[in-house]
Short mmCIF file of N, CA and C in Angstrom, two decimals:
data_model
loop_
_atom_site.label_atom_id
_atom_site.label_comp_id
_atom_site.label_asym_id
_atom_site.label_seq_id
_atom_site.Cartn_x
_atom_site.Cartn_y
_atom_site.Cartn_z
N MET A 1 146.20 146.79 137.59
CA MET A 1 146.89 145.89 138.47
C MET A 1 146.91 146.45 139.88
N GLY A 2 147.06 145.56 140.85
CA GLY A 2 147.12 146.00 142.23
C GLY A 2 148.44 146.68 142.54
N ARG A 3 148.41 147.52 143.54
CA ARG A 3 149.62 148.22 143.96
C ARG A 3 150.41 147.37 144.93
N LEU A 4 151.73 147.53 144.89
CA LEU A 4 152.57 146.84 145.84
C LEU A 4 152.55 147.59 147.17
N PRO A 5 152.80 146.89 148.28
CA PRO A 5 152.87 147.58 149.57
C PRO A 5 153.98 148.62 149.57
N SER A 6 153.85 149.65 150.39
CA SER A 6 154.81 150.75 150.40
C SER A 6 156.22 150.27 150.77
N TRP A 7 156.33 149.27 151.64
CA TRP A 7 157.65 148.80 152.03
C TRP A 7 158.32 147.97 150.95
N ALA A 8 157.57 147.60 149.90
CA ALA A 8 158.11 146.74 148.86
C ALA A 8 158.51 147.51 147.61
N ALA A 9 158.39 148.83 147.62
CA ALA A 9 158.59 149.62 146.41
C ALA A 9 160.01 149.49 145.86
N GLY A 10 161.03 149.46 146.70
CA GLY A 10 162.40 149.46 146.21
C GLY A 10 163.03 148.09 146.07
N ASN A 11 162.31 147.03 146.37
CA ASN A 11 162.90 145.69 146.33
C ASN A 11 163.08 145.22 144.90
N ALA A 12 164.20 144.59 144.63
CA ALA A 12 164.49 144.06 143.30
C ALA A 12 163.93 142.65 143.18
N VAL A 13 163.88 142.16 141.97
CA VAL A 13 163.39 140.81 141.70
C VAL A 13 164.44 139.81 142.14
N LYS A 14 163.96 138.72 142.74
CA LYS A 14 164.87 137.67 143.14
C LYS A 14 164.37 136.37 142.54
N TYR A 15 165.21 135.71 141.79
CA TYR A 15 164.86 134.43 141.19
C TYR A 15 166.02 133.50 141.48
N LYS A 16 165.96 132.86 142.65
CA LYS A 16 167.08 132.05 143.11
C LYS A 16 166.69 130.59 143.14
N LEU A 17 167.50 129.77 142.55
CA LEU A 17 167.33 128.33 142.57
C LEU A 17 165.92 127.91 142.15
N GLY A 18 165.41 128.53 141.10
CA GLY A 18 164.11 128.15 140.56
C GLY A 18 162.93 128.65 141.36
N ARG A 19 163.15 129.65 142.23
CA ARG A 19 162.05 130.15 143.05
C ARG A 19 161.83 131.64 142.79
N LEU A 20 160.59 132.03 142.67
CA LEU A 20 160.22 133.42 142.46
C LEU A 20 159.79 134.04 143.78
N VAL A 21 160.07 135.33 143.96
CA VAL A 21 159.64 136.06 145.15
C VAL A 21 158.72 137.18 144.69
N GLY A 22 157.54 137.25 145.31
CA GLY A 22 156.57 138.28 144.93
C GLY A 22 155.62 138.58 146.07
N TYR A 23 154.56 139.32 145.74
CA TYR A 23 153.61 139.80 146.73
C TYR A 23 152.21 139.30 146.39
N VAL A 24 151.47 138.88 147.41
CA VAL A 24 150.12 138.35 147.22
C VAL A 24 149.18 139.50 146.88
N LEU A 25 148.50 139.39 145.72
CA LEU A 25 147.52 140.38 145.31
C LEU A 25 146.11 139.98 145.70
N SER A 26 145.83 138.68 145.64
CA SER A 26 144.47 138.20 145.92
C SER A 26 144.53 136.81 146.51
N ASN A 27 143.61 136.55 147.46
CA ASN A 27 143.48 135.21 148.03
C ASN A 27 142.01 134.79 148.07
N ARG A 28 141.22 135.29 147.14
CA ARG A 28 139.78 135.05 147.16
C ARG A 28 139.40 133.66 146.65
N MET A 29 140.27 133.02 145.87
CA MET A 29 139.96 131.68 145.38
C MET A 29 140.33 130.63 146.42
N SER A 30 139.67 129.51 146.36
CA SER A 30 139.93 128.44 147.30
C SER A 30 141.28 127.80 147.00
N LYS A 31 142.19 127.83 147.99
CA LYS A 31 143.52 127.22 147.91
C LYS A 31 144.37 127.78 146.77
N THR A 32 144.07 129.00 146.33
CA THR A 32 144.84 129.64 145.26
C THR A 32 145.08 131.09 145.62
N VAL A 33 146.30 131.57 145.38
CA VAL A 33 146.62 132.98 145.56
C VAL A 33 147.18 133.52 144.24
N VAL A 34 146.97 134.82 144.02
CA VAL A 34 147.55 135.50 142.88
C VAL A 34 148.74 136.28 143.40
N VAL A 35 149.92 136.02 142.81
CA VAL A 35 151.15 136.63 143.28
C VAL A 35 151.74 137.50 142.17
N SER A 36 152.08 138.74 142.50
CA SER A 36 152.72 139.66 141.57
C SER A 36 154.22 139.59 141.78
N VAL A 37 154.95 139.24 140.72
CA VAL A 37 156.41 139.15 140.80
C VAL A 37 156.99 140.29 139.97
N PRO A 38 157.64 141.27 140.63
CA PRO A 38 158.24 142.37 139.88
C PRO A 38 159.55 141.96 139.23
N TRP A 39 159.84 142.52 138.07
CA TRP A 39 161.11 142.30 137.40
C TRP A 39 161.47 143.55 136.61
N ILE A 40 162.73 143.68 136.26
CA ILE A 40 163.24 144.88 135.60
C ILE A 40 163.98 144.46 134.34
N TYR A 41 163.76 145.20 133.25
CA TYR A 41 164.55 144.96 132.05
C TYR A 41 165.08 146.29 131.53
N LYS A 42 166.14 146.21 130.76
CA LYS A 42 166.74 147.41 130.21
C LYS A 42 166.16 147.66 128.83
N HIS A 43 165.60 148.85 128.62
CA HIS A 43 165.00 149.18 127.34
C HIS A 43 166.10 149.32 126.29
N PRO A 44 165.95 148.65 125.12
CA PRO A 44 167.04 148.66 124.14
C PRO A 44 167.29 150.03 123.50
N LYS A 45 166.25 150.82 123.33
CA LYS A 45 166.43 152.12 122.68
C LYS A 45 166.79 153.22 123.68
N TYR A 46 166.04 153.29 124.78
CA TYR A 46 166.21 154.39 125.72
C TYR A 46 167.21 154.09 126.83
N ILE A 47 167.69 152.86 126.89
CA ILE A 47 168.70 152.42 127.83
C ILE A 47 168.36 152.86 129.26
N ARG A 48 167.15 152.53 129.65
CA ARG A 48 166.68 152.77 131.01
C ARG A 48 166.11 151.48 131.56
N GLU A 49 166.14 151.36 132.87
CA GLU A 49 165.55 150.20 133.50
C GLU A 49 164.04 150.41 133.60
N VAL A 50 163.28 149.48 133.06
CA VAL A 50 161.82 149.58 133.04
C VAL A 50 161.25 148.52 133.97
N PRO A 51 160.49 148.93 134.99
CA PRO A 51 159.90 147.95 135.90
C PRO A 51 158.66 147.29 135.28
N ARG A 52 158.54 146.00 135.46
CA ARG A 52 157.40 145.24 134.99
C ARG A 52 156.96 144.30 136.10
N ARG A 53 155.73 143.77 135.95
CA ARG A 53 155.21 142.78 136.90
C ARG A 53 154.55 141.65 136.13
N THR A 54 154.69 140.46 136.67
CA THR A 54 154.02 139.29 136.11
C THR A 54 153.16 138.68 137.21
N LYS A 55 151.93 138.34 136.87
CA LYS A 55 151.04 137.71 137.86
C LYS A 55 151.06 136.20 137.67
N TYR A 56 151.26 135.49 138.77
CA TYR A 56 151.24 134.03 138.78
C TYR A 56 150.13 133.56 139.71
N PHE A 57 149.49 132.47 139.33
CA PHE A 57 148.56 131.80 140.21
C PHE A 57 149.35 130.72 140.92
N ALA A 58 149.22 130.64 142.25
CA ALA A 58 149.99 129.68 143.03
C ALA A 58 149.08 128.94 143.99
N HIS A 59 149.45 127.70 144.27
CA HIS A 59 148.67 126.84 145.16
C HIS A 59 149.05 127.12 146.61
N ASP A 60 148.05 127.39 147.46
CA ASP A 60 148.24 127.64 148.88
C ASP A 60 147.37 126.62 149.62
N GLU A 61 147.94 125.46 149.88
CA GLU A 61 147.18 124.32 150.41
C GLU A 61 146.46 124.64 151.71
N HIS A 62 147.13 125.32 152.63
CA HIS A 62 146.55 125.56 153.96
C HIS A 62 145.92 126.93 154.09
N GLU A 63 145.87 127.69 153.00
CA GLU A 63 145.25 129.02 152.95
C GLU A 63 145.79 129.94 154.05
N LEU A 64 147.12 130.04 154.13
CA LEU A 64 147.77 130.87 155.14
C LEU A 64 148.14 132.26 154.63
N CYS A 65 148.17 132.46 153.32
CA CYS A 65 148.62 133.72 152.75
C CYS A 65 147.53 134.78 152.83
N GLN A 66 147.96 136.01 153.15
CA GLN A 66 147.07 137.16 153.18
C GLN A 66 147.55 138.16 152.14
N ILE A 67 146.66 139.09 151.75
CA ILE A 67 147.01 140.09 150.75
C ILE A 67 148.15 140.95 151.27
N GLY A 68 149.18 141.13 150.44
CA GLY A 68 150.34 141.95 150.79
C GLY A 68 151.52 141.17 151.32
N ASP A 69 151.37 139.89 151.62
CA ASP A 69 152.48 139.09 152.12
C ASP A 69 153.53 138.89 151.03
N MET A 70 154.81 138.90 151.43
CA MET A 70 155.88 138.54 150.51
C MET A 70 156.07 137.04 150.60
N VAL A 71 155.95 136.35 149.45
CA VAL A 71 156.03 134.90 149.44
C VAL A 71 157.06 134.43 148.43
N ARG A 72 157.55 133.22 148.65
CA ARG A 72 158.45 132.57 147.70
C ARG A 72 157.67 131.45 147.03
N LEU A 73 157.75 131.40 145.69
CA LEU A 73 157.06 130.37 144.92
C LEU A 73 158.05 129.33 144.44
N ALA A 74 157.61 128.09 144.43
CA ALA A 74 158.41 127.00 143.88
C ALA A 74 157.67 126.42 142.68
N PRO A 75 158.39 126.08 141.62
CA PRO A 75 157.71 125.49 140.46
C PRO A 75 157.19 124.10 140.79
N SER A 76 156.11 123.71 140.14
CA SER A 76 155.55 122.38 140.36
C SER A 76 154.95 121.89 139.04
N ARG A 77 154.35 120.73 139.10
CA ARG A 77 153.64 120.25 137.92
C ARG A 77 152.41 121.11 137.72
N ARG A 78 151.79 121.00 136.58
CA ARG A 78 150.60 121.80 136.30
C ARG A 78 149.46 121.33 137.20
N LEU A 79 148.94 122.25 138.00
CA LEU A 79 147.87 121.91 138.94
C LEU A 79 146.50 122.26 138.39
N SER A 80 146.42 123.25 137.51
CA SER A 80 145.17 123.62 136.85
C SER A 80 145.54 124.37 135.58
N ASN A 81 144.57 125.04 134.98
CA ASN A 81 144.82 125.72 133.71
C ASN A 81 145.92 126.78 133.82
N ARG A 82 145.95 127.54 134.92
CA ARG A 82 146.93 128.61 135.07
C ARG A 82 147.85 128.45 136.28
N LYS A 83 147.75 127.33 137.02
CA LYS A 83 148.55 127.14 138.23
C LYS A 83 149.72 126.21 137.95
N TYR A 84 150.94 126.78 138.03
CA TYR A 84 152.16 125.99 137.84
C TYR A 84 153.12 126.12 139.01
N HIS A 85 152.73 126.84 140.06
CA HIS A 85 153.60 127.08 141.20
C HIS A 85 152.86 126.77 142.50
N VAL A 86 153.65 126.51 143.55
CA VAL A 86 153.11 126.37 144.90
C VAL A 86 153.82 127.37 145.80
N VAL A 87 153.13 127.82 146.84
CA VAL A 87 153.75 128.74 147.81
C VAL A 87 154.72 127.93 148.64
N ASP A 88 155.99 128.30 148.55
CA ASP A 88 157.04 127.58 149.27
C ASP A 88 157.17 128.08 150.70
N GLU A 89 157.09 129.40 150.89
CA GLU A 89 157.13 129.96 152.23
C GLU A 89 156.64 131.40 152.21
N ILE A 90 156.22 131.86 153.37
CA ILE A 90 155.87 133.26 153.54
C ILE A 90 157.10 133.92 154.15
N ILE A 91 157.66 134.90 153.45
CA ILE A 91 158.89 135.54 153.91
C ILE A 91 158.57 136.64 154.91
N VAL A 92 157.66 137.56 154.54
CA VAL A 92 157.29 138.69 155.40
C VAL A 92 155.78 138.83 155.36
N ARG A 93 155.18 139.00 156.52
CA ARG A 93 153.74 139.25 156.61
C ARG A 93 153.46 140.73 156.42
N GLU A 94 152.33 141.07 155.82
CA GLU A 94 151.95 142.46 155.61
C GLU A 94 151.69 143.16 156.94
N ASP A 95 151.07 142.45 157.89
CA ASP A 95 150.73 143.08 159.17
C ASP A 95 151.89 143.08 160.16
N GLY A 96 153.03 142.52 159.78
CA GLY A 96 154.21 142.53 160.64
C GLY A 96 154.30 141.37 161.60
N SER A 97 153.30 140.49 161.62
CA SER A 97 153.35 139.34 162.52
C SER A 97 154.35 138.31 162.00
N GLU A 98 154.63 137.35 162.83
CA GLU A 98 155.62 136.32 162.51
C GLU A 98 155.00 135.31 161.52
N PRO A 99 155.69 135.01 160.40
CA PRO A 99 155.17 134.00 159.48
C PRO A 99 155.25 132.61 160.11
N PRO A 100 154.43 131.68 159.64
CA PRO A 100 154.46 130.33 160.22
C PRO A 100 155.80 129.66 159.95
N SER A 101 156.37 129.10 161.00
CA SER A 101 157.67 128.46 160.87
C SER A 101 157.65 127.15 161.63
N PRO A 102 157.93 126.02 161.04
CA PRO A 102 158.21 125.82 159.62
C PRO A 102 156.91 125.91 158.81
N PHE A 103 157.04 126.32 157.54
CA PHE A 103 155.88 126.45 156.68
C PHE A 103 155.40 125.07 156.28
N PRO A 104 154.09 124.76 156.45
CA PRO A 104 153.60 123.42 156.12
C PRO A 104 153.52 123.21 154.61
N ASN A 105 154.43 122.44 154.05
CA ASN A 105 154.42 122.15 152.62
C ASN A 105 153.60 120.92 152.33
N ILE A 106 153.11 120.83 151.10
CA ILE A 106 152.31 119.67 150.73
C ILE A 106 153.20 118.51 150.36
#
């Protein structure tokens, strides 16, 4: 799996109002990005927090996402075999530039 950006190492998972927050791993497909969403669970035997990641395919209509961007995903109808989410907004850019505001939604 791809590595998270150094500034994202300590961030916890946020799943608010049906939206996932994660980091763009790949944008090589047309109008599709791969987003890694970190989450933590408590191991039942060792009683430690274990970090995990889930990869989601998300629709990026205007192809604005770059690798390393922190994005918020919104659930949608099934768009393809593995695409069930759309990029709702870009929260933080990897290069530090200002994200597009307002974000053009479909």
